[in-house]
CSV table of C-alpha atoms in Angstrom, one decimal:
chain,number,residue,atom,x,y,z
A,357,GLN,CA,-265.5,165.8,122.9
A,358,LEU,CA,-265.5,169.3,121.5
A,359,GLN,CA,-262.5,171.4,122.6
A,360,LEU,CA,-261.7,175.1,122.1
A,361,GLN,CA,-258.2,176.5,122.6
A,362,GLU,CA,-257.3,180.1,122.6
A,363,SER,CA,-253.9,181.3,121.4
A,364,GLY,CA,-252.1,184.6,121.1
A,365,PRO,CA,-249.7,186.9,122.8
A,366,GLY,CA,-250.0,187.3,126.5
A,367,LEU,CA,-248.7,190.9,126.4
A,368,ALA,CA,-249.8,193.8,124.2
A,369,THR,CA,-248.6,197.4,124.0
A,370,PRO,CA,-251.0,200.3,124.3
A,371,SER,CA,-252.4,201.5,120.9
A,372,GLU,CA,-251.4,198.3,119.1
A,373,THR,CA,-253.8,195.7,117.6
A,374,LEU,CA,-254.3,192.5,119.6
A,375,SER,CA,-254.9,189.3,117.6
A,376,LEU,CA,-256.2,186.1,119.2
A,377,SER,CA,-257.2,182.8,117.6
A,378,CYS,CA,-259.5,180.0,118.8
A,379,THR,CA,-258.9,176.5,117.4
A,380,VAL,CA,-261.8,174.1,117.5
A,381,SER,CA,-261.1,170.3,117.7
A,382,GLY,CA,-263.4,167.4,118.1
A,383,GLY,CA,-266.0,169.0,115.8
A,384,SER,CA,-266.4,171.2,112.8
A,385,ILE,CA,-266.6,174.9,112.9
A,386,SER,CA,-268.7,174.7,109.8
A,387,SER,CA,-271.9,173.4,111.4
A,388,SER,CA,-274.9,175.5,110.4
A,389,SER,CA,-276.4,175.4,113.9
A,390,TYR,CA,-273.6,177.1,115.8
A,391,TYR,CA,-272.0,180.4,116.3
A,392,TRP,CA,-268.6,181.0,117.8
A,393,GLY,CA,-268.0,183.8,120.3
A,394,TRP,CA,-265.4,185.8,122.2
A,395,ILE,CA,-266.0,186.8,125.8
A,396,ARG,CA,-263.6,188.5,128.1
A,397,GLN,CA,-263.2,189.0,131.8
A,398,PRO,CA,-260.9,191.5,133.5
A,399,PRO,CA,-259.2,189.9,136.5
A,400,GLY,CA,-261.6,189.9,139.4
A,401,LYS,CA,-264.5,191.3,137.4
A,402,GLY,CA,-267.5,190.1,135.4
A,403,LEU,CA,-268.0,188.7,131.9
A,404,GLU,CA,-268.2,190.9,128.8
A,405,TRP,CA,-269.4,189.6,125.4
A,406,ILE,CA,-267.2,190.8,122.6
A,407,GLY,CA,-268.9,189.3,119.5
A,408,SER,CA,-269.9,186.1,117.7
A,409,ILE,CA,-269.5,184.7,114.2
A,410,HIS,CA,-271.1,182.0,112.0
A,411,TYR,CA,-269.0,179.9,109.7
A,412,SER,CA,-270.8,181.7,106.8
A,413,GLY,CA,-269.2,185.0,108.0
A,414,THR,CA,-272.3,186.5,109.7
A,415,THR,CA,-271.1,188.5,112.7
A,416,TYR,CA,-272.6,190.2,115.7
A,417,TYR,CA,-270.6,192.6,117.7
A,418,ASN,CA,-270.9,194.3,121.1
A,419,PRO,CA,-272.0,197.8,120.2
A,420,SER,CA,-269.5,199.3,122.8
A,421,LEU,CA,-266.6,197.6,121.1
A,422,LYS,CA,-267.8,197.5,117.5
A,423,SER,CA,-265.5,200.3,116.2
A,424,ARG,CA,-262.4,198.4,117.4
A,425,ILE,CA,-263.1,194.7,116.7
A,426,ALA,CA,-263.2,192.3,113.9
A,427,ILE,CA,-263.9,188.6,114.1
A,428,PHE,CA,-263.3,186.3,111.2
A,429,VAL,CA,-263.4,182.6,110.5
A,430,ASP,CA,-261.0,180.2,108.7
A,431,THR,CA,-262.9,177.0,108.0
A,432,SER,CA,-259.9,175.4,106.4
A,433,LYS,CA,-258.1,175.5,109.8
A,434,ASN,CA,-261.3,175.1,111.9
A,435,ARG,CA,-260.6,178.2,113.8
A,436,PHE,CA,-261.9,181.8,114.3
A,437,SER,CA,-260.0,184.9,115.3
A,438,LEU,CA,-260.4,188.2,117.0
A,439,ARG,CA,-258.7,191.5,116.3
A,440,LEU,CA,-259.0,194.3,118.8
A,441,SER,CA,-257.4,197.6,117.8
A,442,ALA,CA,-256.1,200.5,119.7
A,443,VAL,CA,-255.8,198.6,123.0
A,444,THR,CA,-255.5,200.2,126.3
A,445,ALA,CA,-255.0,199.0,129.9
A,446,ALA,CA,-258.7,198.6,130.1
A,447,ASP,CA,-258.5,195.8,127.6
A,448,THR,CA,-256.4,193.7,130.1
A,449,ALA,CA,-258.5,190.6,130.6
A,450,PHE,CA,-258.9,186.9,130.3
A,451,TYR,CA,-260.2,186.2,126.8
A,452,TYR,CA,-262.4,183.2,126.3
A,453,CYS,CA,-263.7,181.6,123.1
A,454,ALA,CA,-267.0,179.7,123.2
A,455,ARG,CA,-269.7,178.0,121.2
A,456,VAL,CA,-273.4,178.8,121.1
A,457,ALA,CA,-276.2,177.1,119.3
A,458,TYR,CA,-278.9,178.9,117.2
A,459,ILE,CA,-281.6,176.4,116.7
A,460,ARG,CA,-285.1,177.0,115.3
A,461,SER,CA,-284.6,180.7,115.4
A,462,SER,CA,-283.7,180.7,119.1
A,463,TRP,CA,-280.4,181.1,120.9
A,464,THR,CA,-279.3,178.7,123.6
A,465,GLY,CA,-276.2,179.4,125.7
A,466,PHE,CA,-272.5,179.2,125.4
A,467,ASP,CA,-272.0,175.5,126.1
A,468,TYR,CA,-268.4,174.9,125.3
A,469,TRP,CA,-265.6,177.3,126.5
A,470,GLY,CA,-261.9,177.4,126.0
A,471,GLN,CA,-259.7,177.6,129.1
A,472,GLY,CA,-259.1,181.3,128.5
A,473,THR,CA,-255.9,183.3,127.9
A,474,LEU,CA,-254.8,186.3,129.9
A,475,VAL,CA,-253.8,189.3,127.8
A,476,THR,CA,-252.1,192.1,129.7
A,477,VAL,CA,-251.8,195.5,128.0
A,478,SER,CA,-248.8,197.4,129.3
A,479,PRO,CA,-246.1,199.7,127.9
B,744,SER,CA,-278.0,199.5,125.7
B,745,TYR,CA,-279.7,196.6,127.6
B,746,ASP,CA,-278.7,196.0,131.2
B,747,LEU,CA,-279.0,193.1,133.5
B,748,THR,CA,-278.7,193.6,137.3
B,749,GLN,CA,-277.7,191.0,139.8
B,750,PRO,CA,-277.1,191.3,143.6
B,751,PRO,CA,-273.3,191.1,144.3
B,752,SER,CA,-273.7,188.4,146.9
B,753,VAL,CA,-276.2,185.8,148.1
B,754,SER,CA,-275.7,183.5,151.1
B,755,VAL,CA,-277.4,180.2,151.8
B,756,SER,CA,-277.0,177.4,154.4
B,757,PRO,CA,-276.1,173.9,153.2
B,758,GLY,CA,-279.2,171.9,152.3
B,759,GLN,CA,-281.4,175.0,151.8
B,760,THR,CA,-282.6,176.6,148.7
B,761,ALA,CA,-280.7,179.5,147.1
B,762,SER,CA,-282.4,182.0,144.7
B,763,ILE,CA,-280.3,184.3,142.6
B,764,PRO,CA,-282.3,187.0,140.8
B,765,CYS,CA,-281.4,188.8,137.6
B,766,SER,CA,-283.5,191.8,136.5
B,767,GLY,CA,-283.8,193.6,133.2
B,768,ASP,CA,-286.5,195.5,131.3
B,769,LYS,CA,-289.1,193.0,130.1
B,770,LEU,CA,-286.5,190.3,130.6
B,771,GLY,CA,-289.3,187.7,130.5
B,772,ASP,CA,-289.8,188.4,126.8
B,773,LYS,CA,-286.2,187.2,126.2
B,774,TYR,CA,-284.4,184.0,126.8
B,775,ALA,CA,-282.1,183.9,129.8
B,776,CYS,CA,-279.1,181.7,130.6
B,777,TRP,CA,-277.1,181.1,133.7
B,778,TYR,CA,-273.4,180.3,134.1
B,779,GLN,CA,-271.5,179.0,137.1
B,780,GLN,CA,-267.8,180.0,137.4
B,781,LYS,CA,-265.4,178.8,140.0
B,782,PRO,CA,-262.1,180.6,140.7
B,783,GLY,CA,-259.5,180.0,138.0
B,784,GLN,CA,-262.0,178.2,135.8
B,785,SER,CA,-264.0,178.9,132.7
B,786,PRO,CA,-267.7,179.5,133.1
B,787,VAL,CA,-270.1,176.5,132.8
B,788,LEU,CA,-273.6,176.8,131.4
B,789,VAL,CA,-276.1,175.5,134.0
B,790,ILE,CA,-279.4,176.8,132.5
B,791,TYR,CA,-280.4,178.0,129.0
B,792,GLN,CA,-283.6,179.2,127.5
B,793,ASP,CA,-284.9,180.1,130.9
B,794,ASN,CA,-285.3,176.7,132.4
B,795,LYS,CA,-283.4,174.0,130.4
B,796,ARG,CA,-280.5,172.1,131.9
B,797,PRO,CA,-277.6,171.0,129.7
B,798,SER,CA,-276.6,167.4,130.0
B,799,GLY,CA,-274.6,166.7,133.1
B,800,ILE,CA,-276.0,169.6,135.2
B,801,PRO,CA,-277.6,168.3,138.4
B,802,GLU,CA,-281.4,168.5,138.8
B,803,ARG,CA,-281.1,170.8,141.8
B,804,PHE,CA,-280.4,173.6,139.4
B,805,SER,CA,-283.5,175.2,137.9
B,806,GLY,CA,-284.5,178.5,136.3
B,807,SER,CA,-287.5,180.7,135.7
B,808,ASN,CA,-288.1,183.9,133.8
B,809,SER,CA,-291.1,186.2,134.0
B,810,GLY,CA,-291.8,189.9,133.9
B,811,ASN,CA,-288.6,191.7,134.6
B,812,THR,CA,-286.8,189.0,136.5
B,813,ALA,CA,-285.1,185.7,135.8
B,814,THR,CA,-284.2,183.5,138.8
B,815,LEU,CA,-281.7,180.8,139.2
B,816,THR,CA,-282.8,178.4,142.0
B,817,ILE,CA,-280.5,175.8,143.6
B,818,SER,CA,-282.3,173.3,145.7
B,819,GLY,CA,-280.5,171.4,148.5
B,820,THR,CA,-277.5,173.7,148.0
B,821,GLN,CA,-274.2,171.9,148.5
B,822,ALA,CA,-270.8,173.3,149.5
B,823,MET,CA,-269.6,172.6,145.9
B,824,ASP,CA,-272.2,175.1,144.6
B,825,GLU,CA,-270.3,178.0,146.2
B,826,SER,CA,-269.3,180.0,143.0
B,827,ASP,CA,-269.9,183.1,141.0
B,828,TYR,CA,-273.1,183.0,139.0
B,829,TYR,CA,-273.8,185.1,135.9
B,830,CYS,CA,-277.1,185.6,134.1
B,831,GLN,CA,-277.1,186.3,130.4
B,832,ALA,CA,-279.8,187.3,127.9
B,833,TRP,CA,-280.1,187.8,124.2
B,834,ASP,CA,-281.1,191.3,123.1
B,835,SER,CA,-281.9,190.6,119.5
B,836,SER,CA,-278.7,188.8,118.5
B,837,THR,CA,-276.4,190.6,120.9
B,838,VAL,CA,-275.4,189.1,124.2
B,839,VAL,CA,-275.7,190.8,127.6
B,840,PHE,CA,-274.3,189.5,130.8
B,841,GLY,CA,-275.3,190.5,134.3
B,842,GLY,CA,-272.6,191.7,136.7
B,843,GLY,CA,-272.4,188.4,138.6
B,844,THR,CA,-273.5,187.1,142.0
B,845,LYS,CA,-271.1,185.4,144.5
B,846,LEU,CA,-273.0,182.6,146.2
B,847,THR,CA,-271.6,181.7,149.6
B,848,VAL,CA,-272.6,178.5,151.3
B,849,LEU,CA,-272.2,178.8,155.0
């Protein structure tokens, strides 16, 4: 059974760079059919896609966050990571990692999700 | 940027059919997905590519997508279906989520 687990600090200071990782177990991150994504959700609010990455390094980013984010993959550790720079209180959210299939030139949906990790941005 | 609009709330009586709409410009030309999220839990994919159900999702969940509106339909709604539901679409290779709909079963 595929499992995804987010890790990283639960607290960040305004203006700093937030780093989160997602470790994949029960399957390989290097499968050609899948992309790996980050989605966040401020407490009590809706979902916001941050970006997605393929093991080859191909990335897609949310245009509204593109200037502040970087997503990269480490196939040797079967994990992918997110860096979000210049954080503010507005970046306080649950951060989820998830898998999505891209098959026959069509996207499916995020079918496996991590449990999520709450990141609070506060002085 | 591409936007998806959902009603904040929908109510349904147990055993009846619930329909949750999601609207966006020419949404029918894109693939839509739907997620169920219960309090304190991660979202669960219930419909992908407009009308396909992942393994393990009950048959009472179905989807459609045409024109400017995608719809999640829950037939024979049960109390356990009371959740937040989010639509999601692909705009080229970027992901867009709707604002979410709280389904109340009463």
